mmCIF file of C-alpha atoms (C1' of nucleotides) in Angstrom:
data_model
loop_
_atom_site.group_PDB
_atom_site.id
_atom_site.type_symbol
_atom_site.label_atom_id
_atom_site.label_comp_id
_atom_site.label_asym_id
_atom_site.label_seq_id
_atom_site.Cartn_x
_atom_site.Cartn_y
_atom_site.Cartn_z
ATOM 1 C CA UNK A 1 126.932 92.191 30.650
ATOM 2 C CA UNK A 2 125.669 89.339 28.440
ATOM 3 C CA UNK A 3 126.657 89.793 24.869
ATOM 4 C CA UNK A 4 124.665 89.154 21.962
ATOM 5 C CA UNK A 5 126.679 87.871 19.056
ATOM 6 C CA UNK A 6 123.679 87.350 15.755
ATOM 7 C CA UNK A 7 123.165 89.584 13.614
ATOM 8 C CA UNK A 8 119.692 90.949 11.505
ATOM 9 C CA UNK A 9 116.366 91.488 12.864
ATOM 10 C CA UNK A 10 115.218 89.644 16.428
ATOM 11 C CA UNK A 11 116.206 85.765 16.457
ATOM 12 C CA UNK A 12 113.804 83.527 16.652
ATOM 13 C CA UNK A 13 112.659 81.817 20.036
ATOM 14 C CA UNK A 14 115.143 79.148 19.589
ATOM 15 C CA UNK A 15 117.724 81.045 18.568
ATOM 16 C CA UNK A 16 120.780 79.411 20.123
ATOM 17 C CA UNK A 17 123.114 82.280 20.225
ATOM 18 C CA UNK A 18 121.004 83.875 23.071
ATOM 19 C CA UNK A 19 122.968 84.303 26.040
ATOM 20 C CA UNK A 20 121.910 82.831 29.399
ATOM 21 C CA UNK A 21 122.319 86.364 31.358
ATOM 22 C CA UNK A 22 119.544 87.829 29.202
ATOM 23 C CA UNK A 23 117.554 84.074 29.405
ATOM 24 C CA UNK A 24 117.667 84.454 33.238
ATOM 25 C CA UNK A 25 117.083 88.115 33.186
ATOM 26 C CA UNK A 26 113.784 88.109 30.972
ATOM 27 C CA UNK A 27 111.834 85.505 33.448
ATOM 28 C CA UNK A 28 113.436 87.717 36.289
ATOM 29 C CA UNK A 29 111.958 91.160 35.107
ATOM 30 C CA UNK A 30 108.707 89.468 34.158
ATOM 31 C CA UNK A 31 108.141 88.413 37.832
ATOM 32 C CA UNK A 32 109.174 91.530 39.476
ATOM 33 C CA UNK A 33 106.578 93.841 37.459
ATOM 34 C CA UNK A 34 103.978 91.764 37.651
ATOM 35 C CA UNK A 35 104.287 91.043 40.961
ATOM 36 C CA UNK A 36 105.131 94.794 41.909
ATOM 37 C CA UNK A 37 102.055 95.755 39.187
ATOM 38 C CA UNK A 38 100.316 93.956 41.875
ATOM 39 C CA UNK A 39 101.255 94.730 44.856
ATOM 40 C CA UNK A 40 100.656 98.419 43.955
ATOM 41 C CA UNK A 41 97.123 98.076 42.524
ATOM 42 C CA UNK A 42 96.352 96.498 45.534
ATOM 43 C CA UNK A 43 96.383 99.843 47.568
ATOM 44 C CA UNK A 44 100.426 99.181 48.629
ATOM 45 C CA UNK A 45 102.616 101.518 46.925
ATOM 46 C CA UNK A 46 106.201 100.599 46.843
ATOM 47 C CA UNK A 47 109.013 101.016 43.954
ATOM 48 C CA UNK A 48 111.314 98.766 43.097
ATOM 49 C CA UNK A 49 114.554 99.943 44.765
ATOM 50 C CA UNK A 50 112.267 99.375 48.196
ATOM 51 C CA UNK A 51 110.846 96.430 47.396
ATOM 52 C CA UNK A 52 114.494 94.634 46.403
ATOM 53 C CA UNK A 53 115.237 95.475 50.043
ATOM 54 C CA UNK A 54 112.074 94.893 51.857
ATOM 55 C CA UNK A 55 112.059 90.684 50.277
ATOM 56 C CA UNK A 56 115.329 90.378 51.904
ATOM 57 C CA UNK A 57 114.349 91.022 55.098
ATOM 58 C CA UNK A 58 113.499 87.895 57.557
ATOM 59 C CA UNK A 59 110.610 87.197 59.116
ATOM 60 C CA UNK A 60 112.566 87.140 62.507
ATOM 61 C CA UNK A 61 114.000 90.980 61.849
ATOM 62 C CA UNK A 62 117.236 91.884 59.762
ATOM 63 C CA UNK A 63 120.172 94.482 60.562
ATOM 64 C CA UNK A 64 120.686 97.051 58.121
ATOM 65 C CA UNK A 65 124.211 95.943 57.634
ATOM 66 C CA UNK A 66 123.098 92.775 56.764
ATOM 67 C CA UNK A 67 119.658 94.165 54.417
ATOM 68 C CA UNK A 68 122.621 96.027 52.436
ATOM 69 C CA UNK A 69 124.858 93.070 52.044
ATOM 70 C CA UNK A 70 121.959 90.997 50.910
ATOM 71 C CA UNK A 71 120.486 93.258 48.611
ATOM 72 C CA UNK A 72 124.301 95.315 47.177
ATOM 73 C CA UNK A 73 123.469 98.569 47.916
ATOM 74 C CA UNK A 74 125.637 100.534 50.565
ATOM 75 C CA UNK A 75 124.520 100.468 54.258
ATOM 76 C CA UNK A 76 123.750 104.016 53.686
ATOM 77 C CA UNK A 77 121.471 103.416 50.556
ATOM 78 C CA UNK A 78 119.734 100.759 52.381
ATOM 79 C CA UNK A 79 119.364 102.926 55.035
ATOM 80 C CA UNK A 80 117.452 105.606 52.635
ATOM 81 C CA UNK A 81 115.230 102.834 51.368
ATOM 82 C CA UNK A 82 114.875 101.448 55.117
ATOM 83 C CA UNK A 83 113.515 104.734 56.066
ATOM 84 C CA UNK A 84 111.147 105.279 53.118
ATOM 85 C CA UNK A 85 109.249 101.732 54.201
ATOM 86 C CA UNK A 86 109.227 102.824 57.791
ATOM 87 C CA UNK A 87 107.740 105.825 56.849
ATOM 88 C CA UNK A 88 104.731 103.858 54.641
ATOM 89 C CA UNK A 89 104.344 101.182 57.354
ATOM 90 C CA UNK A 90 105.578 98.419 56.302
ATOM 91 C CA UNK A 91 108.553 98.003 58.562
ATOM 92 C CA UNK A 92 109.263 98.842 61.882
ATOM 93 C CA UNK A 93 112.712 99.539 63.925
ATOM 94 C CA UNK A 94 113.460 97.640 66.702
ATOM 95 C CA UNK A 95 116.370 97.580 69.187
ATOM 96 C CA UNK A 96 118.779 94.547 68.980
ATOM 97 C CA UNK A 97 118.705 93.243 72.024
ATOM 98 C CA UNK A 98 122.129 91.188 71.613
ATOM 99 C CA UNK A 99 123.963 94.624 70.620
ATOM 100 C CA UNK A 100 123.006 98.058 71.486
ATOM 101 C CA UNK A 101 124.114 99.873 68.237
ATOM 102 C CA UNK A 102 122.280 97.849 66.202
ATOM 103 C CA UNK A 103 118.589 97.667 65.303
ATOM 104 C CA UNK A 104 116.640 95.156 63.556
ATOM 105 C CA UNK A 105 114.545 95.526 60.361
ATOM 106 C CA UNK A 106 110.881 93.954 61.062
ATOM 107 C CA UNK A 107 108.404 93.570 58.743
ATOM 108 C CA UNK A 108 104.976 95.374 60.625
ATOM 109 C CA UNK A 109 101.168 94.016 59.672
ATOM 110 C CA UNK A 110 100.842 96.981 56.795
ATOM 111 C CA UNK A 111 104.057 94.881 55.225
ATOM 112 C CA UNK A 112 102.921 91.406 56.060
ATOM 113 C CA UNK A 113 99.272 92.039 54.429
ATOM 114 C CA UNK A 114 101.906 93.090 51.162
ATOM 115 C CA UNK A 115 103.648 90.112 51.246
ATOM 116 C CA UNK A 116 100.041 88.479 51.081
ATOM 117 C CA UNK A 117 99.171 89.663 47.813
ATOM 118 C CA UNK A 118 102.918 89.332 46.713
ATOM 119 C CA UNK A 119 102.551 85.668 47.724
ATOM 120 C CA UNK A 120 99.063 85.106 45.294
ATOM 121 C CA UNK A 121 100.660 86.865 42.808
ATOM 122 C CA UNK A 122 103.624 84.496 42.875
ATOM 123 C CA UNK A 123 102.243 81.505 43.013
ATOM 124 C CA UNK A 124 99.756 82.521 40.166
ATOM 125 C CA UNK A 125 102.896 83.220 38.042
ATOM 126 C CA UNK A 126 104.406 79.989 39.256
ATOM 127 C CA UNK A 127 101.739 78.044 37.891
ATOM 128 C CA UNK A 128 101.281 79.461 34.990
ATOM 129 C CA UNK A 129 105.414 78.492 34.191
ATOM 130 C CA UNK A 130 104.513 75.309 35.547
ATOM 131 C CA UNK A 131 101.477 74.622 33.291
ATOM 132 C CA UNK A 132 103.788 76.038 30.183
ATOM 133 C CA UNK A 133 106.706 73.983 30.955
ATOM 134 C CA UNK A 134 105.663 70.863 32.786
ATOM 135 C CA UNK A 135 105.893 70.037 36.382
ATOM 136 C CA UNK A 136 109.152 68.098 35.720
ATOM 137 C CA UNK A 137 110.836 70.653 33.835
ATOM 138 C CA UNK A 138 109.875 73.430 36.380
ATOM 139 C CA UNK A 139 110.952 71.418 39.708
ATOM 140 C CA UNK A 140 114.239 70.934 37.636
ATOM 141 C CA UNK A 141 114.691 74.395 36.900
ATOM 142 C CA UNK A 142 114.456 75.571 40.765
ATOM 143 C CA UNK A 143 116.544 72.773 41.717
ATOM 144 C CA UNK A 144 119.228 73.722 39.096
ATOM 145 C CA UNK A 145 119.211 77.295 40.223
ATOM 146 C CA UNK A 146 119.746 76.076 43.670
ATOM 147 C CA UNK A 147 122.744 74.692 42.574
ATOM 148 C CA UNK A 148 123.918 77.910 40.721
ATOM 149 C CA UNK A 149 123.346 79.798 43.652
ATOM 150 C CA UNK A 150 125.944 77.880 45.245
ATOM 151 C CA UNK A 151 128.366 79.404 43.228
ATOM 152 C CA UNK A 152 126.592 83.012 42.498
ATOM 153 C CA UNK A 153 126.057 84.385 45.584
ATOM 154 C CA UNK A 154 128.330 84.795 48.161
ATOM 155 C CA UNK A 155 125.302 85.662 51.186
ATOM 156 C CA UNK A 156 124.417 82.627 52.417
ATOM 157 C CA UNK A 157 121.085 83.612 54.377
ATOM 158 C CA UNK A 158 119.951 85.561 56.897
ATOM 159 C CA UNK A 159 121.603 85.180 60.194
ATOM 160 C CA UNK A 160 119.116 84.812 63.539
ATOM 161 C CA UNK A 161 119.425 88.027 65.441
ATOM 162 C CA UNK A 162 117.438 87.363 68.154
ATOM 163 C CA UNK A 163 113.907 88.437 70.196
ATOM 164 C CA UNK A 164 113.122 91.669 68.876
ATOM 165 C CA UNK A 165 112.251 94.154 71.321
ATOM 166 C CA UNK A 166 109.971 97.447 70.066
ATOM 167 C CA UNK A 167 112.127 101.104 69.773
ATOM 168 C CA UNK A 168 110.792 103.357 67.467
ATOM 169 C CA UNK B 1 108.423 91.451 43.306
ATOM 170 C CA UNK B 2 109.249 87.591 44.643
ATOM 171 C CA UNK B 3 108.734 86.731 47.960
ATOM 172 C CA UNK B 4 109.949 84.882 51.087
ATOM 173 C CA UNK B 5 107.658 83.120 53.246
ATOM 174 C CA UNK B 6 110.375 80.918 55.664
ATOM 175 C CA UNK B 7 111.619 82.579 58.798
ATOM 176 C CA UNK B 8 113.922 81.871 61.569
ATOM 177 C CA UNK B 9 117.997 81.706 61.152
ATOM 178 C CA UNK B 10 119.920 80.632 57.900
ATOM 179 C CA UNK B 11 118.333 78.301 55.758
ATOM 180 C CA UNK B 12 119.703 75.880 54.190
ATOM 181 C CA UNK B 13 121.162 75.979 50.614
ATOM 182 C CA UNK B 14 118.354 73.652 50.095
ATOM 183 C CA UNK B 15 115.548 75.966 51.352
ATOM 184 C CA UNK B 16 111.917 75.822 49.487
ATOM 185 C CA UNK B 17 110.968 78.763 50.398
ATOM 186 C CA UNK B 18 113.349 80.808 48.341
ATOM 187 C CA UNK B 19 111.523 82.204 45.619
ATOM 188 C CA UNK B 20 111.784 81.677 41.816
ATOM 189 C CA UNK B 21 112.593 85.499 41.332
ATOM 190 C CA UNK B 22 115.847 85.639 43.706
ATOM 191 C CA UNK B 23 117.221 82.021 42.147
ATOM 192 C CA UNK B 24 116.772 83.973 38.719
ATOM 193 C CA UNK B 25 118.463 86.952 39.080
ATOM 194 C CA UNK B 26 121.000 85.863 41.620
ATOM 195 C CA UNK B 27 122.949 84.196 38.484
ATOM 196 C CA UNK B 28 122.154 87.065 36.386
ATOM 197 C CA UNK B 29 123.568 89.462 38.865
ATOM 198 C CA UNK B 30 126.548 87.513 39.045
ATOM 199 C CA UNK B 31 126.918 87.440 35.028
ATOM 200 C CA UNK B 32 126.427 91.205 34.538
ATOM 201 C CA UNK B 33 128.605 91.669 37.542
ATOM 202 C CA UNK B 34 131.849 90.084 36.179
ATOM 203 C CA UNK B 35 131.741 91.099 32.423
ATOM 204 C CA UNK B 36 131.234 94.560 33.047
ATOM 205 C CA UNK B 37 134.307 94.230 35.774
ATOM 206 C CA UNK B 38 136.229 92.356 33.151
ATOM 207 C CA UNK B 39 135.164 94.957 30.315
ATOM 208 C CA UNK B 40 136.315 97.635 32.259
ATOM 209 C CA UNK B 41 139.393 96.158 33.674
ATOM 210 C CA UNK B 42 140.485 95.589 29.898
ATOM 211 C CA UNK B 43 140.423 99.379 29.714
ATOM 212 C CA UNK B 44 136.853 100.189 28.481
ATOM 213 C CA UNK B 45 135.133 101.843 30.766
ATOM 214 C CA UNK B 46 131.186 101.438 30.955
ATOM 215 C CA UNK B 47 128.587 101.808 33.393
ATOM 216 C CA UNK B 48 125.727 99.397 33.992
ATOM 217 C CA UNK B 49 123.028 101.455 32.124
ATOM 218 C CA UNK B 50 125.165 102.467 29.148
ATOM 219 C CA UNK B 51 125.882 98.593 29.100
ATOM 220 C CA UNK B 52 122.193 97.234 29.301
ATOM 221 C CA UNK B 53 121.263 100.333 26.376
ATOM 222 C CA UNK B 54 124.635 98.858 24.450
ATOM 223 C CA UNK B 55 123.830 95.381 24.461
ATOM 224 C CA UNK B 56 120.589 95.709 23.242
ATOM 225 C CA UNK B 57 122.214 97.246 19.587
ATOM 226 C CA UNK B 58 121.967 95.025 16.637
ATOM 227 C CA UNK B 59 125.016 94.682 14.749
ATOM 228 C CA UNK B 60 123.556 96.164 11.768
ATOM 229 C CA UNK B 61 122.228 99.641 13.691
ATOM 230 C CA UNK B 62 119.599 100.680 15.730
ATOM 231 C CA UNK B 63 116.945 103.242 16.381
ATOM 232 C CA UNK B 64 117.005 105.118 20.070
ATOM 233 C CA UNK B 65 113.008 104.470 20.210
ATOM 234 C CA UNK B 66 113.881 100.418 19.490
ATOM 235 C CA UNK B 67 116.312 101.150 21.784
ATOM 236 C CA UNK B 68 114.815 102.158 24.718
ATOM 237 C CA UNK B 69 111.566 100.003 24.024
ATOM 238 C CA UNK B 70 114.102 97.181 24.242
ATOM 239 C CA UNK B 71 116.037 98.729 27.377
ATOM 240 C CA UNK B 72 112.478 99.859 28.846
ATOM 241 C CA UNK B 73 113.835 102.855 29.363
ATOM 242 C CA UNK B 74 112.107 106.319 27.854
ATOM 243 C CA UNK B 75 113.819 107.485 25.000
ATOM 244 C CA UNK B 76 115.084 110.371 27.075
ATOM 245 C CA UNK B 77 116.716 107.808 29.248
ATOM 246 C CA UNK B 78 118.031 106.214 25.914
ATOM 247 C CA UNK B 79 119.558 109.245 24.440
ATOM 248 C CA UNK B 80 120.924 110.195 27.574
ATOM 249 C CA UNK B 81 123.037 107.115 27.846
ATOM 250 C CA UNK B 82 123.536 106.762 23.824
ATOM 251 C CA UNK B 83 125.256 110.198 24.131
ATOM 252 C CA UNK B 84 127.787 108.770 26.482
ATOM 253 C CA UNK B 85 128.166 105.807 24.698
ATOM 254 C CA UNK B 86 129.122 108.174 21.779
ATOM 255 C CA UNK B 87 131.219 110.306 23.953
ATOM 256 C CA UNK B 88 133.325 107.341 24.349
ATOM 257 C CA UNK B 89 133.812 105.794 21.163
ATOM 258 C CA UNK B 90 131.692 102.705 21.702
ATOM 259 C CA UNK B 91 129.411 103.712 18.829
ATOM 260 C CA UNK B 92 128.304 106.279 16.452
ATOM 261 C CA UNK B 93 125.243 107.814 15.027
ATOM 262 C CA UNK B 94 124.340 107.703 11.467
ATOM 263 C CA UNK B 95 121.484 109.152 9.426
ATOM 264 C CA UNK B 96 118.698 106.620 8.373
ATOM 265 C CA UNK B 97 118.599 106.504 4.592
ATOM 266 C CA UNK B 98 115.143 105.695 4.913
ATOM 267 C CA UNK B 99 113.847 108.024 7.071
ATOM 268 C CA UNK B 100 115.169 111.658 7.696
ATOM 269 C CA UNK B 101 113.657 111.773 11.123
ATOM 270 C CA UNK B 102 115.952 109.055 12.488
ATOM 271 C CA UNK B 103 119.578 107.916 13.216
ATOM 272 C CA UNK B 104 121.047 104.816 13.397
ATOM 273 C CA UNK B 105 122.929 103.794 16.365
ATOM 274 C CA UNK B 106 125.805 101.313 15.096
ATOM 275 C CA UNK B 107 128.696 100.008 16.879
ATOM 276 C CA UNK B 108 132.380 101.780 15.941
ATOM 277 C CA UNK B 109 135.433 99.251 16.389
ATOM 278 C CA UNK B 110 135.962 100.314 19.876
ATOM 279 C CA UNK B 111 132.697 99.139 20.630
ATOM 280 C CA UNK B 112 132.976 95.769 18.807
ATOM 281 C CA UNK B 113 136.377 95.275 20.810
ATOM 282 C CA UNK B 114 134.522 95.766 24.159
ATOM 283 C CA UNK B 115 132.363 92.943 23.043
ATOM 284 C CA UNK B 116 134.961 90.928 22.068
ATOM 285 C CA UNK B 117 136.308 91.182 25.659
ATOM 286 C CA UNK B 118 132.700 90.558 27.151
ATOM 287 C CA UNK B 119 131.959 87.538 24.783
ATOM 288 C CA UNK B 120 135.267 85.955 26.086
ATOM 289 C CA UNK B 121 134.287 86.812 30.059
ATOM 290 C CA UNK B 122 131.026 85.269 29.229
ATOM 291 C CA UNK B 123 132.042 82.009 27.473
ATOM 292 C CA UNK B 124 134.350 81.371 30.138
ATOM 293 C CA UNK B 125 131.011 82.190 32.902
ATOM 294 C CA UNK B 126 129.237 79.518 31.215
ATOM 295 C CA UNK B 127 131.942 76.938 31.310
ATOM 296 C CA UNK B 128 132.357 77.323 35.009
ATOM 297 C CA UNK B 129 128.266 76.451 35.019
ATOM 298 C CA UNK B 130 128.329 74.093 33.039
ATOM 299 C CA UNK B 131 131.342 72.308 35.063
ATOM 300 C CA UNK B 132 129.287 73.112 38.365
ATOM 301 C CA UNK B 133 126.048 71.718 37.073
ATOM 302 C CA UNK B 134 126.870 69.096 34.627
ATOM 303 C CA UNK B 135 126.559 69.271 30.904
ATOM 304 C CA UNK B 136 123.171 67.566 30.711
ATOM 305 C CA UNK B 137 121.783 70.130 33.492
ATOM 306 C CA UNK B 138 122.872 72.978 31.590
ATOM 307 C CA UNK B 139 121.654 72.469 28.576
ATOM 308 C CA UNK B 140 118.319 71.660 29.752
ATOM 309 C CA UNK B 141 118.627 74.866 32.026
ATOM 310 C CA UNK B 142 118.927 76.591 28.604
ATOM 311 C CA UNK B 143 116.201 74.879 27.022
ATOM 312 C CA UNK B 144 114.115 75.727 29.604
ATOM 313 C CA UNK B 145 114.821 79.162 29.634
ATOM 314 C CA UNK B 146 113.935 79.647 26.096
ATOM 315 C CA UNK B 147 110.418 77.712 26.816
ATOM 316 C CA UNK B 148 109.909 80.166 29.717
ATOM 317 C CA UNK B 149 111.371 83.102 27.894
ATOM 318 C CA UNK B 150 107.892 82.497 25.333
ATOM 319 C CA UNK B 151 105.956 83.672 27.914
ATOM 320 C CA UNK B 152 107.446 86.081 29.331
ATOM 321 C CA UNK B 153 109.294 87.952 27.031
ATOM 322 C CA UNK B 154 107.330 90.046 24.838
ATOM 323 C CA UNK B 155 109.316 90.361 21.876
ATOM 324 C CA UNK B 156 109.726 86.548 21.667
ATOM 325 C CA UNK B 157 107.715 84.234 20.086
ATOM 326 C CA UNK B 158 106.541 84.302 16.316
ATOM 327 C CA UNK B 159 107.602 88.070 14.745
ATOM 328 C CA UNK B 160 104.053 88.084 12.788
ATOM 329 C CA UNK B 161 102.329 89.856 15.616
ATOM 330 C CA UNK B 162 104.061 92.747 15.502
ATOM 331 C CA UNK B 163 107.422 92.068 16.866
ATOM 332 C CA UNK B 164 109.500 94.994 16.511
ATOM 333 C CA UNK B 165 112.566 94.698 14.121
ATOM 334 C CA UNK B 166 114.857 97.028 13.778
ATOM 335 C CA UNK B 167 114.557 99.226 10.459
ATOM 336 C CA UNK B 168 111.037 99.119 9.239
ATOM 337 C "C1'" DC C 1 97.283 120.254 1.580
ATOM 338 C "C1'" DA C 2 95.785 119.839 6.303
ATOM 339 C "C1'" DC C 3 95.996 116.372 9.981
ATOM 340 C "C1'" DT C 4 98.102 112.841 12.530
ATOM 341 C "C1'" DT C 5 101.843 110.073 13.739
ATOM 342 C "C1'" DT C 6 106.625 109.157 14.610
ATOM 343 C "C1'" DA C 7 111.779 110.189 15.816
ATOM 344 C "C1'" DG C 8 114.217 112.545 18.626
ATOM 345 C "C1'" DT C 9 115.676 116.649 21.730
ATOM 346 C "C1'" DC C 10 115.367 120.177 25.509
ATOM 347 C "C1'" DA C 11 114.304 121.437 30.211
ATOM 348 C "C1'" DG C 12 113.282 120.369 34.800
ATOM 349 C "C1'" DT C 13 112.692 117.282 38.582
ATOM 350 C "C1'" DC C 14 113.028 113.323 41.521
ATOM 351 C "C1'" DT C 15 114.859 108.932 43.113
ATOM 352 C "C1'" DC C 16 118.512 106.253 43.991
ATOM 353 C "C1'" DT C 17 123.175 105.435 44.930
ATOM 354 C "C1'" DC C 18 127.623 106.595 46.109
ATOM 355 C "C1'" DT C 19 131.810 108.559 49.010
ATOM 356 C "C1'" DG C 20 133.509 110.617 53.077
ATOM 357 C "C1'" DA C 21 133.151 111.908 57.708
ATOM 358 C "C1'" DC C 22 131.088 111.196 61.928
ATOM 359 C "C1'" DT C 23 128.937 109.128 66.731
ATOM 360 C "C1'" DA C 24 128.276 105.410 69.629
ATOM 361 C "C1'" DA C 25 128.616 100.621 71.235
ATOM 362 C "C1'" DT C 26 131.285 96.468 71.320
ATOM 363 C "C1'" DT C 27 135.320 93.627 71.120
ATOM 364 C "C1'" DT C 28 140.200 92.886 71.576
ATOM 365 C "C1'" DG C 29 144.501 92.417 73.720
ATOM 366 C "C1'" DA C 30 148.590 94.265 76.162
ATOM 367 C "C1'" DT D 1 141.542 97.087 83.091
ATOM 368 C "C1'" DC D 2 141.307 100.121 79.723
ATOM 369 C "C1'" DA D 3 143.057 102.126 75.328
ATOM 370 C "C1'" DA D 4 142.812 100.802 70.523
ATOM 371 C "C1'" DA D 5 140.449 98.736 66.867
ATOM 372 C "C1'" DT D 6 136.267 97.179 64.947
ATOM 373 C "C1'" DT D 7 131.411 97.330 63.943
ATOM 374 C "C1'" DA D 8 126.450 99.454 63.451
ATOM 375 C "C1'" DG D 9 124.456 103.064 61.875
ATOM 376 C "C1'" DT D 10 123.682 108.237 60.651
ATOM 377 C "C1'" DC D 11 124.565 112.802 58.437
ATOM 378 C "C1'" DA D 12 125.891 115.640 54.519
ATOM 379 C "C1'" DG D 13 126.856 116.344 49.836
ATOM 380 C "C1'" DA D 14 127.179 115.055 45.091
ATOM 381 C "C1'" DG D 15 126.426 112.605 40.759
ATOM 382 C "C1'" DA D 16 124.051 109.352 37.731
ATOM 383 C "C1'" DG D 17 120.100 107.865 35.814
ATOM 384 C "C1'" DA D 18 115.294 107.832 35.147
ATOM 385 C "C1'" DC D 19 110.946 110.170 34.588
ATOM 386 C "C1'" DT D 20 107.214 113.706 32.717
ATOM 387 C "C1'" DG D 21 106.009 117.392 29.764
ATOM 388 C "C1'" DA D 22 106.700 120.307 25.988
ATOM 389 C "C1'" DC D 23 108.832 120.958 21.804
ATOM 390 C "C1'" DT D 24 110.825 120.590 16.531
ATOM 391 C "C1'" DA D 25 111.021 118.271 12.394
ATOM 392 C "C1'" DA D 26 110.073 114.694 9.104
ATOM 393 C "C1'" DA D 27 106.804 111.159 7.321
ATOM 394 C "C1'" DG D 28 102.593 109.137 6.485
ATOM 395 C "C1'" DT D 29 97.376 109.631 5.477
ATOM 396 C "C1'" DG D 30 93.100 110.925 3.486
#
DNA sequence: CACTTTAGTCAGTCTCTCTGACTAATTTGA
DNA sequence: TCAAATTAGTCAGAGAGACTGACTAAAGTG
């Protein structure tokens, strides 16, 4: 956990003794709620523990396996959370056509119209960093993270499972 | 929460469409991950919420409502996990001289040598960045951090309008 | 001194997450 | 070829953590 090392009252904005986990973390939380806030008041309810799982899933359909590598939750956990989105519409279950024990993940229209407003509500946020810190400092700040990424997370991407075919 | 728009099989490292949100808290994940494995491998055993509710305690004490404002946790939550904290040495609770009603949570010496252990995990975290990235992008990741962390952090910014500090 | 606010606790519930054990399909290799 | 090992996913049970609501006690307010 990031350690904070000053002493007294709150630091100051520029305090330099602010550690990077919390730097990355406050941006992080900001988006999430506000996008979730969103998302919700829109007429889609969903809670964060779904919602970490349902924006890993691809377009083209994800296994379970793979939804609870992505997101580091147990196969069973994502399973739980897998289940809860089925039942609210947002995802469907289809068979894997390249494997018969598996199933793939796929995001149905009630979960693509929740992406939508995700998607505004994103790129509102965007801009507004952009706007606050400049277009040059923002395009260097995704490209940087890129590059940490590289040596923060070990999943690479989803893998291409294949045509989807409908089972449940 | 942040979303994906690109589909098909693995994109590459490179890939636009990854959103802000992910290349945020993949690096924060990653940071938490490793000092609380390092903390705990040194023989002080802490879970994730007792660690984001410890790290948030200034040096010279702090309430359980700053606390949990801090945590965004209730103060239920907050008391709950300050109660294991004290069950384990990592800090103790003493009365408020100026106020009857409340206790100050403060950090005992088993505590402080946790943080020790997480401030050395942490510097050595950075260093690995800063090798990946370079020194120049690392310090401007930093400085843009703290420009984004004005608008999205609530508590940052000026502490005239109505920051919270601890003890007032 | 009543009234309101603030600090914190108690009780109960629900969500999330885990471990362990299991079924079924696929892959491996002797 | 087919038994053994691996992989995908489910079922069952338990624990941690987070919430709401109701409460006590101390402080502030007019």
């Amino acid at each position: 956990m990031a350690v904070r090392r000053t002493a007294g009252p709150r630091p100051p904005a520029e305090d330099p003794g602010i550690s990077l986990g919390v730097l990355l973390f406050l941006p992080y939380r900001h988006l999430e709620q506000r996008i979730i806030d969103a998302v919700v008041a829109a007429g889609y309810p969903i809670t964060l523990s779904q919602a970490r799982v349902f924006q890993r899933i691809d377009p083209a359909g994800s296994r379970l396996t793979t939804l609870a590598d992505a997101a580091q939750v147990t196969k069973q956990t994502a399973g739980f959370l897998v289940d809860q989105l089925v039942a609210q519409g947002y995802v469907t279950r289809v068979v894997d056509p390249s494997d018969a024990r598996a199933r793939l993940v796929t995001i149905a229209p009630r979960g693509r119209a929740a992406i939508e407003v995700a998607g505004r509500v994103q790129d509102q946020i965007e801009g507004e960093w952009r706007r606050h810190l400049g277009a040059d400092a923002a395009d260097e700040l995704r490209s940087t993270l890129l590059r940490l990424r590289e040596i923060t997370d070990p999943w690479a991407g989803p893998p291409a499972d294949g045509a989807p075919v409908e089972s449940d």
